[in-house]
CSV table of C-alpha atoms in Angstrom, one decimal:
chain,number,residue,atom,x,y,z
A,1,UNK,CA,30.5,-15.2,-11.1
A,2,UNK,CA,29.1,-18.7,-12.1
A,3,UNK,CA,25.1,-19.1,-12.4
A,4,UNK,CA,23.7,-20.9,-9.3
A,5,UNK,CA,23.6,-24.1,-11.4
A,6,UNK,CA,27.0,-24.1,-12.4
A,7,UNK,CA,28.5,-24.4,-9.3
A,8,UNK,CA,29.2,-27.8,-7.4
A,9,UNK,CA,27.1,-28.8,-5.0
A,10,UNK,CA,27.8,-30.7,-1.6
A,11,UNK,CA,26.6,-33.9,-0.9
A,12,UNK,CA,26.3,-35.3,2.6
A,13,UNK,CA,28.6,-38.6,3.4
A,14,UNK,CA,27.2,-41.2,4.9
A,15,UNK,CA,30.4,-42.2,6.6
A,16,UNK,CA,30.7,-46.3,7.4
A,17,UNK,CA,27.7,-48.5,7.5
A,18,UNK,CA,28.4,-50.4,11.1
A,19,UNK,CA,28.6,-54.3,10.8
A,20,UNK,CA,25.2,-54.8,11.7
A,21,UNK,CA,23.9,-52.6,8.6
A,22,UNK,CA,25.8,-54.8,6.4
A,23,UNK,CA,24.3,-58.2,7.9
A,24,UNK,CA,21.0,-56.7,7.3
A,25,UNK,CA,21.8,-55.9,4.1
A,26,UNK,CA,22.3,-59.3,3.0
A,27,UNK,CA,18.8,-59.9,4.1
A,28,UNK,CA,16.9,-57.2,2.2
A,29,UNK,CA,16.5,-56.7,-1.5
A,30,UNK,CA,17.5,-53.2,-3.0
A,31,UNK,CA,14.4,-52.1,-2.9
A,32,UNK,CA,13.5,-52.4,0.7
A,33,UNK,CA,17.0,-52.2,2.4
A,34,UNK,CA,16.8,-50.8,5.8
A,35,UNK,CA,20.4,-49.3,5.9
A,36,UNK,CA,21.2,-48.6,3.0
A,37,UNK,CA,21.7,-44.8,2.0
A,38,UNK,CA,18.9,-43.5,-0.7
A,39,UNK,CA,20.5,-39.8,-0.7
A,40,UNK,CA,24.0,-39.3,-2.9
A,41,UNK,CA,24.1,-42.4,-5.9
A,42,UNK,CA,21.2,-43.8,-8.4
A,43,UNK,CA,23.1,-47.1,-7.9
A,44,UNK,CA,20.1,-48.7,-6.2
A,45,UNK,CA,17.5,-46.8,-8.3
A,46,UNK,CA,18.7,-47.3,-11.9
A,47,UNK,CA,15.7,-49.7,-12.6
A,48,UNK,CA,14.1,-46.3,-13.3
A,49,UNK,CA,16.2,-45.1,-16.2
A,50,UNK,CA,16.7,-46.5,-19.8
A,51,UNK,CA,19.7,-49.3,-19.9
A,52,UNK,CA,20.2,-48.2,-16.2
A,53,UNK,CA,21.6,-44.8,-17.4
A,54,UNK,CA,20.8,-41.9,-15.7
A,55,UNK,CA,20.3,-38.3,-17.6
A,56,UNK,CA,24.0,-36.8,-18.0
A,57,UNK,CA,24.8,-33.0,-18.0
A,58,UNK,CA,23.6,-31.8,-15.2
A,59,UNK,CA,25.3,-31.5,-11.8
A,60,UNK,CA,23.2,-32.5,-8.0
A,61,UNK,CA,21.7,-35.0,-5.6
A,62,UNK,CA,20.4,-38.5,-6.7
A,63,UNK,CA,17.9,-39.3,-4.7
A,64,UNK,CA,16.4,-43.1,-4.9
A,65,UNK,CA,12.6,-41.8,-3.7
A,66,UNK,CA,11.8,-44.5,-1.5
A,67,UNK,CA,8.1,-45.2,0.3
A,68,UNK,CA,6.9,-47.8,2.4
A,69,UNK,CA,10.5,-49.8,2.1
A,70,UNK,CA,10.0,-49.6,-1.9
A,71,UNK,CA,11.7,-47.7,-4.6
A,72,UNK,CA,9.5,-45.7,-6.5
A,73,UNK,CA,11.1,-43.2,-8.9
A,74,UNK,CA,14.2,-41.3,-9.0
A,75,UNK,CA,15.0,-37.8,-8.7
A,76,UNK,CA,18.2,-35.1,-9.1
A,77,UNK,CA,17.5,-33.2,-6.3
A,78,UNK,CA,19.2,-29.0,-5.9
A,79,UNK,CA,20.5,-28.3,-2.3
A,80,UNK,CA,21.0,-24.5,-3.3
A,81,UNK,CA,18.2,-24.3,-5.2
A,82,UNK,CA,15.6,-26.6,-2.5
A,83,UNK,CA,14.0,-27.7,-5.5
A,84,UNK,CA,14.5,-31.0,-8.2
A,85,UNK,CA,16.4,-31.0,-11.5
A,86,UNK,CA,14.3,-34.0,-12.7
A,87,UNK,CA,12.4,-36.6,-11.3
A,88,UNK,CA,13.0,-40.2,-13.7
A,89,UNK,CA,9.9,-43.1,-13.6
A,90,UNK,CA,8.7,-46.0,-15.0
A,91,UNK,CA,5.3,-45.1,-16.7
A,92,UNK,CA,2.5,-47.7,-15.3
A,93,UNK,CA,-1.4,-47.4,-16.8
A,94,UNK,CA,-3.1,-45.6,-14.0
A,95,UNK,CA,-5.4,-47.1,-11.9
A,96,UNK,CA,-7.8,-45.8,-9.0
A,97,UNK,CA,-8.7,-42.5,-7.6
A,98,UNK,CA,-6.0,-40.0,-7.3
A,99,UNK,CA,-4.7,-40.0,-3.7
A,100,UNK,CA,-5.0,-37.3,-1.4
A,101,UNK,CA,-2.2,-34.6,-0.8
A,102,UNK,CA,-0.4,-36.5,2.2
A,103,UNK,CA,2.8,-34.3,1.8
A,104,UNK,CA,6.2,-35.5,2.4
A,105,UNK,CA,9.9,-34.8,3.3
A,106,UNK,CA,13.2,-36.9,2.6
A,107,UNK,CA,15.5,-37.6,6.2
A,108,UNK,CA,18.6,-37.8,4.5
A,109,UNK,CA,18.4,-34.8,2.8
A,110,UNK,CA,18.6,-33.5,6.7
A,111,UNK,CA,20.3,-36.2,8.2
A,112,UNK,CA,22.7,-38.5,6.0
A,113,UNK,CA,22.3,-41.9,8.7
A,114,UNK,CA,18.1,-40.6,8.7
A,115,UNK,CA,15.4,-43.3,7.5
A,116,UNK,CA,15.7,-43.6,3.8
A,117,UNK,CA,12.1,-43.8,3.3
A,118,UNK,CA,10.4,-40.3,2.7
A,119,UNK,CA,8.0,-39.6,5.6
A,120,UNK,CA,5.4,-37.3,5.9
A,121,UNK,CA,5.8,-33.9,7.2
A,122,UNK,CA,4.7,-33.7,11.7
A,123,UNK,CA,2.3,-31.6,12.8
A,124,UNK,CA,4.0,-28.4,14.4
A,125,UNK,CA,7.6,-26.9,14.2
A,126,UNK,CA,10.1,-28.8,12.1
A,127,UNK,CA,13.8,-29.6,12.6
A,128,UNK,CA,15.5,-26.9,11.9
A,129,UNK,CA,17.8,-29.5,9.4
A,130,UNK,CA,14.9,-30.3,7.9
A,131,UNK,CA,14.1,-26.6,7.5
A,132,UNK,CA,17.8,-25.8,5.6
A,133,UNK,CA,17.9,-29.0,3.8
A,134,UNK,CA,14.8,-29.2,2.1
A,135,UNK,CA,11.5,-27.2,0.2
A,136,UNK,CA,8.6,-26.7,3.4
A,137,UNK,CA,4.8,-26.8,3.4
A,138,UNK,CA,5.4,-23.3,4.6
A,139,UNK,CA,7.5,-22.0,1.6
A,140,UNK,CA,4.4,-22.7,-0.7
A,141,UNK,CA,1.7,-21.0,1.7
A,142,UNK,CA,0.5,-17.4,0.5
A,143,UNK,CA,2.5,-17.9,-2.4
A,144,UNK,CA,1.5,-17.7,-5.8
A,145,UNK,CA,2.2,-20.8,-6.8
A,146,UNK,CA,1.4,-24.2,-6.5
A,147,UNK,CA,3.4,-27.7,-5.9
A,148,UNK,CA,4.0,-29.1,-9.7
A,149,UNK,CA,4.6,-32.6,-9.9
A,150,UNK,CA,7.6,-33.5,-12.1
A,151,UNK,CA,6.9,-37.1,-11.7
A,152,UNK,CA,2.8,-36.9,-11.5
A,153,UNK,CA,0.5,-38.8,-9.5
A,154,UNK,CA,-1.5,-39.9,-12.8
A,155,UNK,CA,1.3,-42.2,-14.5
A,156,UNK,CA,1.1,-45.2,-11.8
A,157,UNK,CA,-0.7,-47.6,-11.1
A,158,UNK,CA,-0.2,-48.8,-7.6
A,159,UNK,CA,-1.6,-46.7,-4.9
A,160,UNK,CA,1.4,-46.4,-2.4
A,161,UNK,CA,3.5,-45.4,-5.6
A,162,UNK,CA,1.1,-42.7,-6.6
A,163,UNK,CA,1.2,-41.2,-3.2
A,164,UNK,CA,5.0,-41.6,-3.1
A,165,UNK,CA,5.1,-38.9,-5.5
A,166,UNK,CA,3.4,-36.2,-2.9
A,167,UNK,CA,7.0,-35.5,-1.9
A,168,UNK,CA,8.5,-31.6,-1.6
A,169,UNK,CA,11.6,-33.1,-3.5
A,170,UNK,CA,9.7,-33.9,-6.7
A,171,UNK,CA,8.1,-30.7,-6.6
A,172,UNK,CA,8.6,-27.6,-8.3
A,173,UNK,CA,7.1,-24.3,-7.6
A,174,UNK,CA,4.5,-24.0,-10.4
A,175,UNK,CA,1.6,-21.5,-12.0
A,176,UNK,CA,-1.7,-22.9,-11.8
A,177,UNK,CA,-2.4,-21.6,-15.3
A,178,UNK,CA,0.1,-24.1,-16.2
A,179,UNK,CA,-0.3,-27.1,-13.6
A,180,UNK,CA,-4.2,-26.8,-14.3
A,181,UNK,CA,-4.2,-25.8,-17.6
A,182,UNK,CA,-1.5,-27.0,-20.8
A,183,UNK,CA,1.1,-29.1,-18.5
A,184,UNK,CA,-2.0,-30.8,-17.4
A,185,UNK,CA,-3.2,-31.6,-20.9
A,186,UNK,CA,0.8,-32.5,-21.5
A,187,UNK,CA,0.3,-35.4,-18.7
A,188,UNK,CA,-3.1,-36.8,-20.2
A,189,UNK,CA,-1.7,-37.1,-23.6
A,190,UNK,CA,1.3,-38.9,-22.5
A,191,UNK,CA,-1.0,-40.9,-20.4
A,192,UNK,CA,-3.4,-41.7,-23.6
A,193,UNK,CA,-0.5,-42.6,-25.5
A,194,UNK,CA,1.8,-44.5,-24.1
A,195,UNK,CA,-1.3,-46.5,-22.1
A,196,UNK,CA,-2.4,-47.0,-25.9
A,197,UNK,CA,0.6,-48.0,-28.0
A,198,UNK,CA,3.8,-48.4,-25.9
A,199,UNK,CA,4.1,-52.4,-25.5
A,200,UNK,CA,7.0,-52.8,-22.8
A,201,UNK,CA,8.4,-50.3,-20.6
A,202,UNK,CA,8.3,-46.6,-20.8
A,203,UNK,CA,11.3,-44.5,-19.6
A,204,UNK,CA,9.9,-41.0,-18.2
A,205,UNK,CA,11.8,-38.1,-17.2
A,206,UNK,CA,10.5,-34.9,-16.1
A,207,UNK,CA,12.7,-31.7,-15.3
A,208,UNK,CA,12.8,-27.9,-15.0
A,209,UNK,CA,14.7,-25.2,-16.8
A,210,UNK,CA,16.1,-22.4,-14.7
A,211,UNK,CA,16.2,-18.6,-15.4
A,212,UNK,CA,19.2,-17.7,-17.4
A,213,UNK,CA,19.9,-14.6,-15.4
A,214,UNK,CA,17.4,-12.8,-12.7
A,215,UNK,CA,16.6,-16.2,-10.9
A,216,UNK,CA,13.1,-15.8,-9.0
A,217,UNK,CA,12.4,-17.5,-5.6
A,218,UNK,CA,9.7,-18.3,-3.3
A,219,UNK,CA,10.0,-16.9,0.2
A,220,UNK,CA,13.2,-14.8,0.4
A,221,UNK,CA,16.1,-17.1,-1.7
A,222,UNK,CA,14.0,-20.2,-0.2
A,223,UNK,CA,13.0,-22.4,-3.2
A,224,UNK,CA,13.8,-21.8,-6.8
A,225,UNK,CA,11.3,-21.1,-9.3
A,226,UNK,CA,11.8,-22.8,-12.7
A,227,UNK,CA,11.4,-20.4,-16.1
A,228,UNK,CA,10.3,-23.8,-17.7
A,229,UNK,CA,9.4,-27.2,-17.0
A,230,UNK,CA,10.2,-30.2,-20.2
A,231,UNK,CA,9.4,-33.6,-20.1
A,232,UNK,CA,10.4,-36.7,-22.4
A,233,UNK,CA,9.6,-40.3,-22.2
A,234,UNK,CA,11.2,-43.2,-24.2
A,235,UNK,CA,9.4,-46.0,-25.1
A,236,UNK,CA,11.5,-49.0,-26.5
A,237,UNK,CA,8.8,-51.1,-28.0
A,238,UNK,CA,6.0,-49.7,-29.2
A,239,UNK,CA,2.6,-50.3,-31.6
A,240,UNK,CA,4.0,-49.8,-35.3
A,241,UNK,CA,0.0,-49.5,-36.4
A,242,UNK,CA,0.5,-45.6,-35.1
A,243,UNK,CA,-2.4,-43.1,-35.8
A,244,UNK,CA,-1.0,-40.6,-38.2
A,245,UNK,CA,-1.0,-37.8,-36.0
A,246,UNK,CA,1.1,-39.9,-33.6
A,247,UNK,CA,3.9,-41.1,-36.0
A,248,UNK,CA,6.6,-38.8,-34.4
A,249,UNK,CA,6.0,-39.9,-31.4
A,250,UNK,CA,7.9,-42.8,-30.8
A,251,UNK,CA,10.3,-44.3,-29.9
A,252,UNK,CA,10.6,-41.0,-27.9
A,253,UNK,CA,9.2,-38.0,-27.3
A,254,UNK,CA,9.6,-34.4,-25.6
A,255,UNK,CA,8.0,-31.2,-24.7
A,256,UNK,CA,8.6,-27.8,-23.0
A,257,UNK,CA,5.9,-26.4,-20.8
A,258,UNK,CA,5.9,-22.1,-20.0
A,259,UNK,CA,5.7,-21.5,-16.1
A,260,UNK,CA,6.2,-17.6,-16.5
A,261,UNK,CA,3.8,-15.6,-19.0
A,262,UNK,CA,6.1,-13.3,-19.2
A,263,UNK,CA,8.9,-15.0,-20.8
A,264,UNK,CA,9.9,-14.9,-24.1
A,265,UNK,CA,9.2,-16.8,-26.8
A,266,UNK,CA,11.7,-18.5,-28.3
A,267,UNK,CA,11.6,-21.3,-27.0
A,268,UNK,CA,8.3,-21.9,-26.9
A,269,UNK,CA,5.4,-19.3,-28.3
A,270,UNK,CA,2.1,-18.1,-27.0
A,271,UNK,CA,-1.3,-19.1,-28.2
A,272,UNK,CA,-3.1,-15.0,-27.4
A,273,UNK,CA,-6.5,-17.2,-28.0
A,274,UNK,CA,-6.7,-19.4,-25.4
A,275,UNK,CA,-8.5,-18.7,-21.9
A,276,UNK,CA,-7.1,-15.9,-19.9
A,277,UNK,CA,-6.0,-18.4,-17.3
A,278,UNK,CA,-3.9,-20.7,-19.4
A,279,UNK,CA,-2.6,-17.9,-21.6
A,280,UNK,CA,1.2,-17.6,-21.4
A,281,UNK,CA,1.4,-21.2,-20.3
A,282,UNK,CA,1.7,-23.2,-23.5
A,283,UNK,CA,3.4,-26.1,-24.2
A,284,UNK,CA,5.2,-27.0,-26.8
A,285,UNK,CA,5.3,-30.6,-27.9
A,286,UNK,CA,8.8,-31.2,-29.8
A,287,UNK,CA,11.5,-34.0,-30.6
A,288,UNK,CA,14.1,-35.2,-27.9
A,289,UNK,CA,16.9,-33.9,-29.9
A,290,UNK,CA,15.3,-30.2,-30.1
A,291,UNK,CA,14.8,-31.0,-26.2
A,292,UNK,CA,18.3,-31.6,-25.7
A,293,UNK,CA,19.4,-28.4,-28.1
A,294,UNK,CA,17.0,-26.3,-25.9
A,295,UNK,CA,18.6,-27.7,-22.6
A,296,UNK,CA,22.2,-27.5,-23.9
A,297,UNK,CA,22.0,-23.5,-24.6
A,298,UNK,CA,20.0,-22.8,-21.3
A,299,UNK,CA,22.9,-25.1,-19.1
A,300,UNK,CA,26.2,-24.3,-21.1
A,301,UNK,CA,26.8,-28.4,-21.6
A,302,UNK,CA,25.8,-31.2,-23.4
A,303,UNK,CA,22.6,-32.7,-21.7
A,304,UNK,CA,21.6,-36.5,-22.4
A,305,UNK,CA,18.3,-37.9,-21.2
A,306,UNK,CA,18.7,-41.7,-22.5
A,307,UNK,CA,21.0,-43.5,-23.4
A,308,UNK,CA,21.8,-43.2,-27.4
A,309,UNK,CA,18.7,-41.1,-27.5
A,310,UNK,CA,16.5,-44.3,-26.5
A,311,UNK,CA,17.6,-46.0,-29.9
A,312,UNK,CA,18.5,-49.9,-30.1
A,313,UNK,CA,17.8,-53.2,-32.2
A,314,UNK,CA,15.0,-53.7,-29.7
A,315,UNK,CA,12.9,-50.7,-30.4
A,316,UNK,CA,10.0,-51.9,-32.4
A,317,UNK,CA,7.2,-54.9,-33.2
A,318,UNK,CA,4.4,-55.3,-35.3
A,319,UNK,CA,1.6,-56.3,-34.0
């Protein structure tokens, strides 16, 4: 029997655009299109990946996150498993108060000719398509876990693209001792850093890493629930005058986060003198290629976050 993330999953045609769709087209730039379909390709999105090359390996939904007729970030989304693979950004030094928890759903996901902008969730019952298609506010309600950002709030600056990221298909179901307690820390460091030293753009991509065998769920096989959640960022020109302690940690970048205190580990060991809260949720900070070696045993294939590991003639300058 293959695992739940080896097998195929379905993706919803969008059938023929009618003539009127494609007229429009012409008029709109990728990013606010009103036709065009954000569910099924990162063809309109791959601003948000290094050299336009989206994470190979693993097998799902592209979704191009659009808000307010802009693309914000980019995100492999799991029908099966209602629930992201990764979520891809472009890192931006934050700027104003975090916004509040306006939480949102994505049409398409539901309906393949829907808006492609997310929207937020309506008061009352939902559509029943939305209900099969997609994580719920409901499936996180008396649960025991919270909604974890994969892309976060916290690494944008604009306003409408930090609230785009209060989406239920860039969330994960999450501990709090790690979404208030290590995985946070891991966010504010890669905010400190790359705010501090990374001189061009910064590649971000932020995933989850399933159960190898007993999958858990929320809500009765509703929403998967990840064993771990990693994130790496590349950074193609950066600061050479590095702080020692910071000398690994460019041009890329990685780290594995616990989300079960019960897990082994292996992969990533427990600190027994931290708080009681965080204990068991530790994160461990680590290279891209010892990422990648993690990621390969856990999905039986070769996983690829950038392209050529982030590497080029371009990656440095002194300064």
């Amino acid at each position: 029997m293959k695992r739940l993330w080896e097998v195929k999953e379905t993706r919803f045609a969008t059938g023929k655009m009618p003539r009127l769709c494609a007229l429009l087209a012409l008029l709109f730039a990728a990013g606010c299109s009103l036709c065009a379909a954000d569910v099924g390709t990162f063809t309109p999105c791959l601003q948000f990946f290094y050299r336009s090359w989206p994470p190979k390996g693993l097998a799902g939904t592209p979704i191009c996150q659009r808000f307010i007729n802009k693309y914000r970030f980019a995100t492999l989304y799991s029908r099966p498993r209602r629930s992201p693979w990764f979520s891809a950004y472009l890192y931006t030094v934050p700027a104003g108060k975090r916004p509040s928890a306006s939480w949102k759903f994505e049409p398409q996901l539901a309906y393949p000719g829907g808006d492609g902008n997310m929207e937020q969730f309506p008061p009352g019952p939902l559509d029943q398509n939305i209900v099969e298609s997609q994580a719920v506010q409901l499936d996180y309600i008396n649960s025991t876990y919270s909604r974890g950002h994969l892309n976060p709030s916290l690494h944008h600056m604009s306003h409408d693209t930090r609230s785009s990221t209060f989406t239920l298909t860039n969330v994960v179901p999450q501990k709090n001792g790690s979404n208030d307690g290590p995985w946070e820390l891991l966010e504010h460091s890669v905010n400190h850093t790359l705010a501090n030293y990374c001189l061009g753009d910064a590649y971000v991509v932020t995933g989850i890493i399933p159960y190898r065998n007993d999958e858990h769920w929320l809500k009765n096989h509703r929403v998967a629930v990840p064993e771990y959640m990693w994130s790496a960022y590349c950074c193609p020109k950066y600061n050479q005058s590095l702080p020692k302690e910071l000398t690994n940690a460019f041009p890329t970048y990685a780290g594995i986060g616990r989300n079960d205190p019960n897990s082994s580990e292996e992969i990533v060991p427990v600190d027994k003198t931290v708080k009681k809260q965080f204990r068991g949720y530790d994160v461990r900070n680590m290279s891209l290629e010892t990422l990648e070696m993690y990621l390969k045993d856990r999905f039986n294939t070769v996983v690829s976050v950038f392209y050529e590991q982030c590497t080029g003639s371009d990656l440095t300058e002194n300064t």
